[in-house]
CSV table of C-alpha atoms in Angstrom, one decimal:
chain,number,residue,atom,x,y,z
W,1,ALA,CA,-12.5,-35.3,7.0
W,2,GLN,CA,-9.8,-33.8,5.0
W,3,SER,CA,-6.1,-34.4,5.2
W,4,VAL,CA,-2.8,-34.2,3.3
W,5,THR,CA,-0.1,-36.6,2.4
W,6,GLN,CA,3.6,-35.6,2.2
W,7,LEU,CA,5.4,-38.2,0.6
W,8,GLY,CA,9.1,-38.6,2.0
W,9,SER,CA,10.1,-37.6,5.5
W,10,HIS,CA,13.4,-36.5,4.0
W,11,VAL,CA,14.5,-34.8,0.8
W,12,SER,CA,18.0,-34.3,-0.2
W,13,VAL,CA,19.1,-32.2,-2.7
W,14,SER,CA,22.4,-30.6,-3.8
W,15,GLU,CA,22.9,-26.5,-3.9
W,16,GLY,CA,21.4,-25.4,-7.4
W,17,ALA,CA,19.1,-28.1,-7.8
W,18,LEU,CA,15.7,-28.5,-8.4
W,19,VAL,CA,13.5,-29.2,-5.2
W,20,LEU,CA,10.7,-31.0,-5.5
W,21,LEU,CA,8.4,-31.7,-2.0
W,22,ARG,CA,5.1,-33.7,-2.6
W,23,CYS,CA,1.6,-33.1,-1.0
W,24,ASN,CA,-1.6,-34.9,-1.9
W,25,TYR,CA,-5.0,-33.7,-0.3
W,26,SER,CA,-7.6,-35.8,0.7
W,27,SER,CA,-11.0,-33.6,0.7
W,28,SER,CA,-14.5,-34.2,-0.1
W,29,VAL,CA,-15.2,-30.3,-1.1
W,30,PRO,CA,-12.6,-27.7,-2.8
W,31,PRO,CA,-10.0,-27.4,-0.5
W,32,TYR,CA,-7.3,-24.4,0.7
W,33,LEU,CA,-4.1,-25.7,0.6
W,34,PHE,CA,-1.2,-24.1,2.1
W,35,TRP,CA,2.6,-24.3,2.7
W,36,TYR,CA,4.6,-23.5,5.5
W,37,VAL,CA,8.3,-23.4,6.1
W,38,GLN,CA,9.5,-24.0,9.7
W,39,TYR,CA,13.4,-23.1,10.6
W,40,PRO,CA,15.2,-24.9,13.3
W,41,ASN,CA,13.3,-23.4,16.8
W,42,GLN,CA,11.2,-21.2,15.2
W,43,GLY,CA,7.3,-20.7,14.2
W,44,LEU,CA,5.8,-21.6,10.8
W,45,GLN,CA,5.9,-19.2,8.1
W,46,LEU,CA,3.6,-19.3,5.0
W,47,LEU,CA,5.1,-19.4,1.9
W,48,LEU,CA,2.2,-20.1,-0.6
W,49,LYS,CA,-1.4,-20.7,-0.8
W,50,TYR,CA,-3.9,-22.1,-3.2
W,51,THR,CA,-7.3,-20.5,-2.8
W,52,SER,CA,-9.3,-21.8,-5.8
W,53,ALA,CA,-8.1,-18.4,-8.2
W,54,ALA,CA,-4.9,-19.5,-10.5
W,55,THR,CA,-3.5,-23.2,-10.4
W,56,LEU,CA,-0.1,-22.3,-10.2
W,57,VAL,CA,0.8,-20.3,-7.1
W,58,LYS,CA,3.9,-18.3,-6.9
W,59,GLY,CA,5.1,-17.6,-3.2
W,60,ILE,CA,8.0,-16.2,-1.4
W,61,ASN,CA,12.0,-17.3,-1.9
W,62,GLY,CA,11.5,-18.6,-5.2
W,63,PHE,CA,8.7,-21.3,-4.4
W,64,GLU,CA,5.6,-22.3,-6.3
W,65,ALA,CA,3.1,-25.1,-6.3
W,66,GLU,CA,0.5,-26.4,-8.9
W,67,PHE,CA,-2.7,-27.7,-7.8
W,68,LYS,CA,-3.5,-30.6,-9.7
W,69,LYS,CA,-7.0,-31.5,-9.2
W,70,SER,CA,-7.1,-34.6,-11.4
W,71,GLU,CA,-3.8,-35.7,-9.2
W,72,THR,CA,-5.3,-34.6,-5.7
W,73,SER,CA,-2.0,-32.8,-5.2
W,74,PHE,CA,0.0,-29.9,-4.5
W,75,HIS,CA,3.8,-30.3,-4.8
W,76,LEU,CA,6.0,-27.3,-3.9
W,77,THR,CA,9.0,-26.6,-6.0
W,78,LYS,CA,11.8,-24.1,-6.9
W,79,PRO,CA,14.3,-24.1,-9.8
W,80,SER,CA,17.5,-24.1,-7.7
W,81,ALA,CA,17.7,-24.9,-4.0
W,82,HIS,CA,19.7,-22.6,-1.6
W,83,MET,CA,21.6,-23.7,1.6
W,84,SER,CA,19.0,-21.1,3.5
W,85,ASP,CA,16.4,-23.3,2.2
W,86,ALA,CA,17.1,-26.4,4.6
W,87,ALA,CA,14.1,-26.2,6.5
W,88,GLU,CA,11.2,-28.4,7.5
W,89,TYR,CA,8.5,-28.0,5.1
W,90,PHE,CA,4.6,-28.5,5.8
W,91,CYS,CA,1.5,-29.0,3.7
W,92,ALA,CA,-2.0,-27.9,5.0
W,93,VAL,CA,-5.3,-28.0,4.2
W,94,SER,CA,-8.2,-26.1,5.2
W,95,PRO,CA,-12.0,-26.5,4.6
W,96,ASN,CA,-12.6,-22.9,3.7
W,97,ASN,CA,-10.7,-19.7,4.2
W,98,ALA,CA,-12.8,-18.2,6.6
W,99,GLY,CA,-10.8,-18.9,9.7
W,100,ASN,CA,-11.1,-22.7,9.9
W,101,MET,CA,-8.2,-25.0,11.5
W,102,LEU,CA,-5.7,-26.5,9.4
W,103,THR,CA,-4.7,-30.0,9.1
W,104,PHE,CA,-0.9,-30.5,8.6
W,105,GLY,CA,0.9,-32.9,6.7
W,106,GLY,CA,3.5,-34.9,8.7
W,107,GLY,CA,6.6,-32.5,7.4
W,108,THR,CA,9.5,-32.9,4.7
W,109,ARG,CA,12.7,-32.0,6.0
W,110,LEU,CA,14.8,-30.7,3.3
W,111,MET,CA,18.4,-31.0,3.2
W,112,VAL,CA,20.7,-29.2,1.0
W,113,LYS,CA,24.1,-29.9,0.2
W,114,PRO,CA,26.9,-28.1,-1.0
E,1,ALA,CA,5.1,-5.1,10.9
E,2,ALA,CA,3.8,-6.5,13.8
E,3,GLY,CA,3.8,-10.2,14.2
E,4,VAL,CA,2.1,-12.7,16.9
E,5,ILE,CA,3.7,-12.4,20.4
E,6,GLN,CA,3.7,-15.5,22.5
E,7,SER,CA,4.9,-15.7,26.0
E,8,PRO,CA,6.4,-16.9,27.7
E,9,ARG,CA,9.2,-18.5,24.7
E,10,HIS,CA,10.5,-21.2,27.4
E,11,LEU,CA,8.7,-22.7,30.5
E,12,ILE,CA,10.0,-25.8,32.7
E,13,LYS,CA,7.0,-27.6,34.9
E,14,GLU,CA,7.0,-30.4,37.0
E,15,LYS,CA,4.0,-32.9,36.6
E,16,ARG,CA,1.0,-32.2,38.1
E,17,GLU,CA,1.6,-28.5,38.0
E,18,THR,CA,-0.2,-25.9,35.9
E,19,ALA,CA,1.1,-23.5,33.0
E,20,THR,CA,-0.6,-20.7,31.1
E,21,LEU,CA,0.4,-19.9,27.7
E,22,LYS,CA,-0.3,-16.4,26.2
E,23,CYS,CA,-0.7,-15.5,22.9
E,24,TYR,CA,-1.4,-11.7,21.4
E,25,PRO,CA,-2.2,-11.7,17.8
E,26,ILE,CA,-1.8,-9.2,15.2
E,27,PRO,CA,-3.5,-6.1,15.6
E,28,ARG,CA,-7.0,-6.1,14.1
E,29,HIS,CA,-7.1,-10.1,13.6
E,30,ASP,CA,-10.1,-11.3,15.3
E,31,THR,CA,-9.2,-15.2,15.3
E,32,VAL,CA,-6.4,-16.7,17.1
E,33,TYR,CA,-5.5,-20.7,16.8
E,34,TRP,CA,-3.8,-23.0,19.5
E,35,TYR,CA,-1.7,-26.0,17.8
E,36,GLN,CA,0.7,-28.6,19.6
E,37,GLN,CA,3.8,-29.6,18.2
E,38,GLY,CA,5.3,-32.6,19.4
E,39,PRO,CA,9.2,-33.9,19.0
E,40,GLY,CA,9.6,-34.5,15.6
E,41,GLN,CA,5.4,-34.3,14.7
E,42,ASP,CA,4.0,-32.4,12.9
E,43,PRO,CA,1.5,-29.1,14.4
E,44,GLN,CA,-1.8,-30.5,15.8
E,45,PHE,CA,-4.7,-28.1,16.2
E,46,LEU,CA,-6.2,-28.0,19.5
E,47,ILE,CA,-8.7,-25.3,19.8
E,48,SER,CA,-9.5,-21.4,18.0
E,49,PHE,CA,-11.5,-18.3,19.1
E,50,TYR,CA,-13.3,-15.7,16.7
E,51,GLU,CA,-14.4,-12.8,18.2
E,52,LYS,CA,-14.0,-14.1,21.7
E,53,MET,CA,-16.2,-17.1,20.9
E,54,GLN,CA,-14.5,-20.5,20.5
E,55,SER,CA,-15.1,-21.7,17.0
E,56,ASP,CA,-13.5,-24.9,16.8
E,57,LYS,CA,-12.0,-27.5,19.0
E,58,GLY,CA,-9.6,-30.2,17.9
E,59,SER,CA,-8.1,-33.2,20.0
E,60,ILE,CA,-7.3,-31.0,23.3
E,61,PRO,CA,-7.0,-32.5,26.4
E,62,ASP,CA,-9.9,-31.9,29.1
E,63,ARG,CA,-7.4,-30.7,31.6
E,64,PHE,CA,-6.2,-27.9,29.2
E,65,SER,CA,-8.8,-24.9,28.7
E,66,ALA,CA,-8.3,-21.5,26.6
E,67,GLN,CA,-10.0,-18.3,26.5
E,68,GLN,CA,-10.1,-15.4,24.3
E,69,PHE,CA,-10.4,-11.8,26.1
E,70,SER,CA,-11.5,-8.8,25.1
E,71,ASP,CA,-8.1,-7.3,23.6
E,72,TYR,CA,-8.3,-10.3,21.4
E,73,HIS,CA,-5.3,-12.1,23.4
E,74,SER,CA,-5.9,-15.9,24.2
E,75,GLU,CA,-4.2,-17.6,27.2
E,76,LEU,CA,-4.1,-21.6,27.0
E,77,ASN,CA,-4.3,-23.0,30.5
E,78,MET,CA,-2.8,-26.3,31.3
E,79,SER,CA,-3.4,-28.4,34.4
E,80,SER,CA,-2.2,-31.4,35.8
E,81,LEU,CA,0.7,-31.7,33.5
E,82,GLU,CA,1.9,-35.0,32.1
E,83,LEU,CA,5.2,-35.5,30.9
E,84,GLY,CA,3.3,-36.6,27.5
E,85,ASP,CA,2.7,-32.5,27.3
E,86,SER,CA,6.2,-31.7,26.9
E,87,ALA,CA,5.9,-29.8,23.1
E,88,LEU,CA,6.3,-26.4,21.6
E,89,TYR,CA,2.8,-24.9,21.5
E,90,PHE,CA,2.0,-22.6,18.9
E,91,CYS,CA,-0.6,-19.9,18.6
E,92,ALA,CA,-1.6,-18.5,15.4
E,93,SER,CA,-3.9,-15.4,14.0
E,94,SER,CA,-6.1,-14.2,11.1
E,95,GLN,CA,-8.7,-11.8,10.0
E,96,THR,CA,-11.6,-13.4,8.5
E,97,GLY,CA,-13.5,-11.5,6.0
E,98,VAL,CA,-10.5,-9.9,4.0
E,99,GLY,CA,-9.3,-12.2,1.1
E,100,ALA,CA,-7.6,-15.6,2.0
E,101,SER,CA,-7.5,-15.1,5.6
E,102,GLU,CA,-4.1,-17.3,6.2
E,103,GLN,CA,-2.7,-17.8,9.4
E,104,TYR,CA,0.0,-16.0,10.9
E,105,PHE,CA,2.2,-18.2,13.3
E,106,GLY,CA,3.7,-16.8,16.7
E,107,PRO,CA,7.7,-18.2,17.5
E,108,GLY,CA,5.8,-20.7,19.9
E,109,THR,CA,6.1,-21.6,23.4
E,110,ARG,CA,8.4,-24.4,24.6
E,111,LEU,CA,7.1,-26.2,27.2
E,112,THR,CA,9.3,-28.8,29.4
E,113,VAL,CA,7.5,-31.0,32.0
E,114,THR,CA,9.7,-33.1,34.2
């Protein structure tokens, strides 16, 4: 069975500071990993995905994530936080990319202070 | 670009009533997924359909059933509603066989059971 664990249910940063949201995965086969963002009362929007190509993945809104097999991690980063980045972020894993279900982590709520 | 459409957006039902949630996938997407997100929780996979056939089944109660129709829209039928069924229900769609088939989420249906 595959799973992801997000360390820290709440993360608070100042505007302009580095954003780091942590995600570790557990998988017996090479996983496909995703980061989704959810704004209040909205659906989930895909930020980026890892599909066994480049280990450094660039996504939308200036976010990127690095797949590290040795650390079983897929942390999400952004060099400079904006107020508009405040949202809930979910890391997710699927066994492959061919239409399989997603298993989500518990989510991390990012708060950005002015 | 067209997105996943869910209806209704909000639904209020009483205990023991039934509810039907509808999902219209992005055109040419052949796979539909249903997820349930309880208050303050991460989305949990319920069930998915590929080309109108059930492809995966998650933690869907026996009181719930779903199907995908010839036009690829899907309906989630919920009977004998319980207070614990109050949640945000997301539908997502994907197109298999085209690169990494990430799932695109709809805005969700917020179900409140009183």
